[in-house]
């Protein structure tokens, strides 16, 4: 629907499956249900157009978890801004904001108390027994020049378990750092040596995995892999 006079505006509903199709994914699936109510206003001139859109969830479910919340996006000829987006996904909270300009980028994403159990169940299991799980708290922030942004983040998973050892739970903590051609990430248990660490570096013709270590018990295995 369109509205006027003044700045041209409109509103309507966008389904999550519509978003999937825009991303190039074919078919429909039960993991994307419901959608968003969207209201938008266009202003400015043909040379300097501006768009402001507000979004609010409408009976949405993403990967079998209810998704509720709202946010807004601004687009101009020179920048794209995401004002604080606040969502409740299952029992977790997600917030984010960001700005993209011709020469700079900034974003900040936070996740608090998101249950991971739902992502480790077999789709055809009627009892939906989780093969792994825990509760995730995550922060990711990036900023800098578009040609060379810097990403930093930290993560914490409470009550993590793996397989049928639901009575043996651990707390995992980790961090991530990315800049141009180098990515370093760690995730370790605070109780024992369970976890993973890896460093990935890329050059013009080669991607090299350095200091790649994975451990699921007191015994630690390590590997160094190079691939072009």
PDB file of C-alpha atoms in Angstrom:
ATOM      1  CA  UNK A   1       0.000   0.000   0.000  1.00  0.00           C
ATOM      2  CA  UNK A   2       1.115   3.587  -0.749  1.00  0.00           C
ATOM      3  CA  UNK A   3       0.525   6.731   1.216  1.00  0.00           C
ATOM      4  CA  UNK A   4       0.823  10.487   0.474  1.00  0.00           C
ATOM      5  CA  UNK A   5       1.021  13.456   0.097  1.00  0.00           C
ATOM      6  CA  UNK A   6       4.475  14.612   1.228  1.00  0.00           C
ATOM      7  CA  UNK A   7       7.207  11.971   1.350  1.00  0.00           C
ATOM      8  CA  UNK A   8       6.028   8.839  -0.442  1.00  0.00           C
ATOM      9  CA  UNK A   9       5.358   6.022   1.984  1.00  0.00           C
ATOM     10  CA  UNK A  10       4.129   2.473   1.995  1.00  0.00           C
ATOM     11  CA  UNK A  11       3.555  -0.511   4.191  1.00  0.00           C
ATOM     12  CA  UNK A  12       3.082  -4.238   3.793  1.00  0.00           C
ATOM     13  CA  UNK A  13       4.112  -7.675   4.946  1.00  0.00           C
ATOM     14  CA  UNK A  14       7.251  -9.597   3.995  1.00  0.00           C
ATOM     15  CA  UNK A  15       7.505 -13.313   4.699  1.00  0.00           C
ATOM     16  CA  UNK A  16      10.672 -14.965   5.945  1.00  0.00           C
ATOM     17  CA  UNK A  17      10.493 -17.301   2.957  1.00  0.00           C
ATOM     18  CA  UNK A  18      10.475 -14.224   0.722  1.00  0.00           C
ATOM     19  CA  UNK A  19      13.760 -13.216   2.335  1.00  0.00           C
ATOM     20  CA  UNK A  20      15.154 -16.691   1.668  1.00  0.00           C
ATOM     21  CA  UNK A  21      14.277 -16.375  -2.014  1.00  0.00           C
ATOM     22  CA  UNK A  22      15.954 -12.963  -2.226  1.00  0.00           C
ATOM     23  CA  UNK A  23      19.057 -14.642  -0.844  1.00  0.00           C
ATOM     24  CA  UNK A  24      18.900 -17.184  -3.686  1.00  0.00           C
ATOM     25  CA  UNK A  25      17.616 -20.172  -1.729  1.00  0.00           C
ATOM     26  CA  UNK A  26      14.982 -22.227  -3.470  1.00  0.00           C
ATOM     27  CA  UNK A  27      11.896 -23.967  -2.108  1.00  0.00           C
ATOM     28  CA  UNK A  28      10.197 -23.550   1.238  1.00  0.00           C
ATOM     29  CA  UNK A  29      10.954 -25.054   4.600  1.00  0.00           C
ATOM     30  CA  UNK A  30       9.365 -25.162   8.022  1.00  0.00           C
ATOM     31  CA  UNK A  31      12.310 -23.329   9.605  1.00  0.00           C
ATOM     32  CA  UNK A  32      11.134 -19.999   8.089  1.00  0.00           C
ATOM     33  CA  UNK A  33       7.579 -19.168   9.117  1.00  0.00           C
ATOM     34  CA  UNK A  34       5.712 -15.896   9.526  1.00  0.00           C
ATOM     35  CA  UNK A  35       7.304 -12.605   8.564  1.00  0.00           C
ATOM     36  CA  UNK A  36       7.569  -8.861   9.164  1.00  0.00           C
ATOM     37  CA  UNK A  37       5.296  -5.875   8.900  1.00  0.00           C
ATOM     38  CA  UNK A  38       7.263  -3.198   7.054  1.00  0.00           C
ATOM     39  CA  UNK A  39       6.482   0.514   6.803  1.00  0.00           C
ATOM     40  CA  UNK A  40       8.694   2.701   4.625  1.00  0.00           C
ATOM     41  CA  UNK A  41       8.994   6.370   3.730  1.00  0.00           C
ATOM     42  CA  UNK A  42      10.879   7.790   0.747  1.00  0.00           C
ATOM     43  CA  UNK A  43      12.118  11.384   0.748  1.00  0.00           C
ATOM     44  CA  UNK A  44      14.794  13.579  -0.767  1.00  0.00           C
ATOM     45  CA  UNK A  45      15.411  14.143  -4.451  1.00  0.00           C
ATOM     46  CA  UNK A  46      16.149  11.875  -7.392  1.00  0.00           C
ATOM     47  CA  UNK A  47      19.808  12.759  -6.994  1.00  0.00           C
ATOM     48  CA  UNK A  48      19.818  12.288  -3.203  1.00  0.00           C
ATOM     49  CA  UNK A  49      17.015   9.822  -2.341  1.00  0.00           C
ATOM     50  CA  UNK A  50      16.481   8.656   1.224  1.00  0.00           C
ATOM     51  CA  UNK A  51      14.589   5.658   2.574  1.00  0.00           C
ATOM     52  CA  UNK A  52      13.555   4.968   6.159  1.00  0.00           C
ATOM     53  CA  UNK A  53      11.948   1.618   6.941  1.00  0.00           C
ATOM     54  CA  UNK A  54      10.591   0.218  10.215  1.00  0.00           C
ATOM     55  CA  UNK A  55      10.148  -3.520  10.721  1.00  0.00           C
ATOM     56  CA  UNK A  56       8.147  -5.522  13.265  1.00  0.00           C
ATOM     57  CA  UNK A  57       7.817  -9.284  13.430  1.00  0.00           C
ATOM     58  CA  UNK A  58       4.487 -10.913  12.613  1.00  0.00           C
ATOM     59  CA  UNK A  59       3.943 -14.406  14.046  1.00  0.00           C
ATOM     60  CA  UNK A  60       7.490 -15.327  13.013  1.00  0.00           C
ATOM     61  CA  UNK A  61       9.346 -18.534  13.782  1.00  0.00           C
ATOM     62  CA  UNK A  62      12.963 -19.127  12.802  1.00  0.00           C
ATOM     63  CA  UNK A  63      14.357 -22.649  13.152  1.00  0.00           C
ATOM     64  CA  UNK A  64      11.330 -23.653  15.212  1.00  0.00           C
ATOM     65  CA  UNK A  65      11.887 -20.839  17.724  1.00  0.00           C
ATOM     66  CA  UNK A  66       9.497 -17.874  18.062  1.00  0.00           C
ATOM     67  CA  UNK A  67      11.000 -14.598  16.851  1.00  0.00           C
ATOM     68  CA  UNK A  68       9.686 -11.275  18.169  1.00  0.00           C
ATOM     69  CA  UNK A  69      10.976  -7.732  17.945  1.00  0.00           C
ATOM     70  CA  UNK A  70      11.426  -4.639  15.837  1.00  0.00           C
ATOM     71  CA  UNK A  71      14.008  -2.359  14.286  1.00  0.00           C
ATOM     72  CA  UNK A  72      14.592   0.230  11.592  1.00  0.00           C
ATOM     73  CA  UNK A  73      16.869   0.779   8.606  1.00  0.00           C
ATOM     74  CA  UNK A  74      17.904   3.981   6.840  1.00  0.00           C
ATOM     75  CA  UNK A  75      19.286   4.124   3.296  1.00  0.00           C
ATOM     76  CA  UNK A  76      20.655   7.107   1.416  1.00  0.00           C
ATOM     77  CA  UNK A  77      22.889   7.545  -1.604  1.00  0.00           C
ATOM     78  CA  UNK A  78      25.904   7.643   0.711  1.00  0.00           C
ATOM     79  CA  UNK A  79      25.171   5.296   3.596  1.00  0.00           C
ATOM     80  CA  UNK A  80      23.146   2.458   5.083  1.00  0.00           C
ATOM     81  CA  UNK A  81      22.330   2.587   8.788  1.00  0.00           C
ATOM     82  CA  UNK A  82      20.731   0.002  11.038  1.00  0.00           C
ATOM     83  CA  UNK A  83      19.292   1.604  14.133  1.00  0.00           C
ATOM     84  CA  UNK A  84      19.042  -0.525  17.240  1.00  0.00           C
ATOM     85  CA  UNK A  85      17.315  -3.776  16.315  1.00  0.00           C
ATOM     86  CA  UNK A  86      15.978  -5.658  19.339  1.00  0.00           C
ATOM     87  CA  UNK A  87      14.766  -9.230  18.960  1.00  0.00           C
ATOM     88  CA  UNK A  88      13.728 -12.060  21.236  1.00  0.00           C
ATOM     89  CA  UNK A  89      14.547 -15.409  19.631  1.00  0.00           C
ATOM     90  CA  UNK A  90      13.354 -18.298  21.746  1.00  0.00           C
ATOM     91  CA  UNK A  91      14.616 -17.470  25.225  1.00  0.00           C
ATOM     92  CA  UNK A  92      17.523 -15.386  23.920  1.00  0.00           C
ATOM     93  CA  UNK A  93      17.890 -11.663  23.319  1.00  0.00           C
ATOM     94  CA  UNK A  94      19.540 -10.236  20.194  1.00  0.00           C
ATOM     95  CA  UNK A  95      20.390  -6.604  19.512  1.00  0.00           C
ATOM     96  CA  UNK A  96      22.322  -4.930  16.743  1.00  0.00           C
ATOM     97  CA  UNK A  97      23.197  -1.629  15.100  1.00  0.00           C
ATOM     98  CA  UNK A  98      25.504  -0.533  12.338  1.00  0.00           C
ATOM     99  CA  UNK A  99      26.538   1.999   9.724  1.00  0.00           C
ATOM    100  CA  UNK A 100      28.005   1.501   6.266  1.00  0.00           C
ATOM    101  CA  UNK A 101      29.395   4.506   4.390  1.00  0.00           C
ATOM    102  CA  UNK A 102      31.591   4.737   1.280  1.00  0.00           C
ATOM    103  CA  UNK A 103      34.817   4.585   3.274  1.00  0.00           C
ATOM    104  CA  UNK A 104      33.882   3.438   6.807  1.00  0.00           C
ATOM    105  CA  UNK A 105      32.014   0.585   8.454  1.00  0.00           C
ATOM    106  CA  UNK A 106      30.727   0.058  11.988  1.00  0.00           C
ATOM    107  CA  UNK A 107      28.529  -2.635  13.533  1.00  0.00           C
ATOM    108  CA  UNK A 108      27.770  -4.084  16.933  1.00  0.00           C
ATOM    109  CA  UNK A 109      25.847  -7.325  17.581  1.00  0.00           C
ATOM    110  CA  UNK A 110      24.978  -8.813  20.967  1.00  0.00           C
ATOM    111  CA  UNK A 111      23.355 -12.131  21.866  1.00  0.00           C
ATOM    112  CA  UNK A 112      22.341 -13.005  25.405  1.00  0.00           C
ATOM    113  CA  UNK A 113      21.095 -16.333  26.768  1.00  0.00           C
ATOM    114  CA  UNK A 114      20.266 -18.013  23.440  1.00  0.00           C
ATOM    115  CA  UNK A 115      19.632 -21.743  23.855  1.00  0.00           C
ATOM    116  CA  UNK A 116      21.613 -23.850  21.383  1.00  0.00           C
ATOM    117  CA  UNK A 117      19.802 -27.119  22.068  1.00  0.00           C
ATOM    118  CA  UNK A 118      17.307 -26.600  19.244  1.00  0.00           C
ATOM    119  CA  UNK A 119      20.107 -26.509  16.674  1.00  0.00           C
ATOM    120  CA  UNK A 120      21.350 -29.974  17.665  1.00  0.00           C
ATOM    121  CA  UNK A 121      18.159 -32.029  17.347  1.00  0.00           C
ATOM    122  CA  UNK A 122      17.303 -34.412  14.537  1.00  0.00           C
ATOM    123  CA  UNK A 123      14.438 -32.993  12.431  1.00  0.00           C
ATOM    124  CA  UNK A 124      12.577 -36.323  12.439  1.00  0.00           C
ATOM    125  CA  UNK A 125      13.035 -37.033  16.145  1.00  0.00           C
ATOM    126  CA  UNK A 126       9.549 -36.703  17.711  1.00  0.00           C
ATOM    127  CA  UNK A 127      11.100 -36.178  21.152  1.00  0.00           C
ATOM    128  CA  UNK A 128      13.523 -33.467  19.893  1.00  0.00           C
ATOM    129  CA  UNK A 129      16.374 -34.792  22.026  1.00  0.00           C
ATOM    130  CA  UNK A 130      19.379 -32.457  21.768  1.00  0.00           C
ATOM    131  CA  UNK A 131      22.715 -34.042  20.813  1.00  0.00           C
ATOM    132  CA  UNK A 132      24.517 -30.984  22.195  1.00  0.00           C
ATOM    133  CA  UNK A 133      23.559 -27.693  23.731  1.00  0.00           C
ATOM    134  CA  UNK A 134      24.077 -24.838  26.118  1.00  0.00           C
ATOM    135  CA  UNK A 135      23.251 -21.141  26.394  1.00  0.00           C
ATOM    136  CA  UNK A 136      25.167 -18.639  24.284  1.00  0.00           C
ATOM    137  CA  UNK A 137      26.177 -15.081  25.146  1.00  0.00           C
ATOM    138  CA  UNK A 138      28.042 -13.344  22.320  1.00  0.00           C
ATOM    139  CA  UNK A 139      29.351  -9.904  21.374  1.00  0.00           C
ATOM    140  CA  UNK A 140      30.714  -8.957  17.951  1.00  0.00           C
ATOM    141  CA  UNK A 141      31.889  -5.495  16.986  1.00  0.00           C
ATOM    142  CA  UNK A 142      33.585  -4.241  13.872  1.00  0.00           C
ATOM    143  CA  UNK A 143      34.815  -0.878  12.695  1.00  0.00           C
ATOM    144  CA  UNK A 144      37.358   0.800  10.474  1.00  0.00           C
ATOM    145  CA  UNK A 145      37.913   1.455   6.820  1.00  0.00           C
ATOM    146  CA  UNK A 146      35.788  -0.624   4.442  1.00  0.00           C
ATOM    147  CA  UNK A 147      38.991  -1.846   2.818  1.00  0.00           C
ATOM    148  CA  UNK A 148      40.462  -2.977   6.139  1.00  0.00           C
ATOM    149  CA  UNK A 149      37.847  -3.428   8.898  1.00  0.00           C
ATOM    150  CA  UNK A 150      38.701  -4.930  12.272  1.00  0.00           C
ATOM    151  CA  UNK A 151      36.397  -7.452  13.959  1.00  0.00           C
ATOM    152  CA  UNK A 152      36.560  -8.359  17.629  1.00  0.00           C
ATOM    153  CA  UNK A 153      34.260 -10.624  19.575  1.00  0.00           C
ATOM    154  CA  UNK A 154      33.828 -12.728  22.672  1.00  0.00           C
ATOM    155  CA  UNK A 155      31.604 -15.689  23.480  1.00  0.00           C
ATOM    156  CA  UNK A 156      30.476 -17.632  26.515  1.00  0.00           C
ATOM    157  CA  UNK A 157      28.464 -20.876  26.480  1.00  0.00           C
ATOM    158  CA  UNK A 158      26.998 -21.912  29.815  1.00  0.00           C
ATOM    159  CA  UNK A 159      25.941 -25.512  30.597  1.00  0.00           C
ATOM    160  CA  UNK A 160      27.546 -26.886  27.430  1.00  0.00           C
ATOM    161  CA  UNK A 161      27.161 -30.629  26.879  1.00  0.00           C
ATOM    162  CA  UNK A 162      27.972 -33.001  24.042  1.00  0.00           C
ATOM    163  CA  UNK A 163      26.353 -36.314  23.075  1.00  0.00           C
ATOM    164  CA  UNK A 164      24.608 -38.239  25.815  1.00  0.00           C
ATOM    165  CA  UNK A 165      26.761 -36.758  28.588  1.00  0.00           C
ATOM    166  CA  UNK A 166      24.084 -34.331  29.702  1.00  0.00           C
ATOM    167  CA  UNK A 167      25.228 -34.698  33.316  1.00  0.00           C
ATOM    168  CA  UNK A 168      28.745 -33.505  32.440  1.00  0.00           C
ATOM    169  CA  UNK A 169      28.373 -29.834  31.635  1.00  0.00           C
ATOM    170  CA  UNK A 170      31.017 -27.193  31.124  1.00  0.00           C
ATOM    171  CA  UNK A 171      31.366 -23.457  30.608  1.00  0.00           C
ATOM    172  CA  UNK A 172      33.110 -22.494  27.370  1.00  0.00           C
ATOM    173  CA  UNK A 173      34.662 -19.077  26.774  1.00  0.00           C
ATOM    174  CA  UNK A 174      36.339 -17.725  23.700  1.00  0.00           C
ATOM    175  CA  UNK A 175      37.161 -14.817  21.471  1.00  0.00           C
ATOM    176  CA  UNK A 176      37.617 -13.973  17.810  1.00  0.00           C
ATOM    177  CA  UNK A 177      39.770 -11.416  16.013  1.00  0.00           C
ATOM    178  CA  UNK A 178      39.757 -10.706  12.284  1.00  0.00           C
ATOM    179  CA  UNK A 179      41.680  -8.178  10.231  1.00  0.00           C
ATOM    180  CA  UNK A 180      41.991  -8.332   6.483  1.00  0.00           C
ATOM    181  CA  UNK A 181      43.842 -11.602   5.843  1.00  0.00           C
ATOM    182  CA  UNK A 182      44.068 -13.038   9.347  1.00  0.00           C
ATOM    183  CA  UNK A 183      41.444 -14.739  11.533  1.00  0.00           C
ATOM    184  CA  UNK A 184      42.113 -16.065  15.018  1.00  0.00           C
ATOM    185  CA  UNK A 185      39.464 -17.755  17.158  1.00  0.00           C
ATOM    186  CA  UNK A 186      39.470 -19.718  20.406  1.00  0.00           C
ATOM    187  CA  UNK A 187      36.830 -21.542  22.412  1.00  0.00           C
ATOM    188  CA  UNK A 188      37.910 -23.273  25.593  1.00  0.00           C
ATOM    189  CA  UNK A 189      36.399 -24.933  28.627  1.00  0.00           C
ATOM    190  CA  UNK A 190      37.012 -23.240  31.965  1.00  0.00           C
ATOM    191  CA  UNK A 191      37.063 -26.655  33.681  1.00  0.00           C
ATOM    192  CA  UNK A 192      39.432 -28.701  31.488  1.00  0.00           C
ATOM    193  CA  UNK A 193      41.278 -28.678  28.160  1.00  0.00           C
ATOM    194  CA  UNK A 194      38.208 -29.245  25.980  1.00  0.00           C
ATOM    195  CA  UNK A 195      37.971 -26.700  23.173  1.00  0.00           C
ATOM    196  CA  UNK A 196      39.501 -25.421  19.966  1.00  0.00           C
ATOM    197  CA  UNK A 197      41.986 -22.836  18.750  1.00  0.00           C
ATOM    198  CA  UNK A 198      42.878 -21.915  15.198  1.00  0.00           C
ATOM    199  CA  UNK A 199      44.616 -19.222  13.188  1.00  0.00           C
ATOM    200  CA  UNK A 200      43.814 -18.773   9.504  1.00  0.00           C
ATOM    201  CA  UNK A 201      45.888 -16.590   7.195  1.00  0.00           C
ATOM    202  CA  UNK A 202      45.330 -15.955   3.506  1.00  0.00           C
ATOM    203  CA  UNK A 203      47.659 -14.707   0.811  1.00  0.00           C
ATOM    204  CA  UNK A 204      47.090 -14.211  -2.880  1.00  0.00           C
ATOM    205  CA  UNK A 205      47.190 -17.909  -3.748  1.00  0.00           C
ATOM    206  CA  UNK A 206      47.012 -19.792  -0.444  1.00  0.00           C
ATOM    207  CA  UNK A 207      44.913 -20.271   2.673  1.00  0.00           C
ATOM    208  CA  UNK A 208      46.881 -21.643   5.587  1.00  0.00           C
ATOM    209  CA  UNK A 209      45.493 -23.022   8.857  1.00  0.00           C
ATOM    210  CA  UNK A 210      48.045 -22.435  11.603  1.00  0.00           C
ATOM    211  CA  UNK A 211      48.085 -23.601  15.200  1.00  0.00           C
ATOM    212  CA  UNK A 212      44.873 -25.599  14.697  1.00  0.00           C
ATOM    213  CA  UNK A 213      44.118 -27.488  17.923  1.00  0.00           C
ATOM    214  CA  UNK A 214      41.002 -29.430  18.859  1.00  0.00           C
ATOM    215  CA  UNK A 215      40.427 -31.273  22.114  1.00  0.00           C
ATOM    216  CA  UNK A 216      37.387 -33.132  23.471  1.00  0.00           C
ATOM    217  CA  UNK A 217      39.125 -34.591  26.514  1.00  0.00           C
ATOM    218  CA  UNK A 218      42.283 -34.271  28.591  1.00  0.00           C
ATOM    219  CA  UNK A 219      44.246 -35.507  25.576  1.00  0.00           C
ATOM    220  CA  UNK A 220      44.819 -32.716  23.070  1.00  0.00           C
ATOM    221  CA  UNK A 221      45.275 -33.258  19.343  1.00  0.00           C
ATOM    222  CA  UNK A 222      46.846 -30.717  17.023  1.00  0.00           C
ATOM    223  CA  UNK A 223      47.098 -30.330  13.265  1.00  0.00           C
ATOM    224  CA  UNK A 224      48.610 -27.968  10.733  1.00  0.00           C
ATOM    225  CA  UNK A 225      46.863 -27.772   7.379  1.00  0.00           C
ATOM    226  CA  UNK A 226      47.721 -25.798   4.252  1.00  0.00           C
ATOM    227  CA  UNK A 227      45.487 -25.485   1.221  1.00  0.00           C
ATOM    228  CA  UNK A 228      45.681 -23.432  -1.917  1.00  0.00           C
TER     229      UNK A 228
END
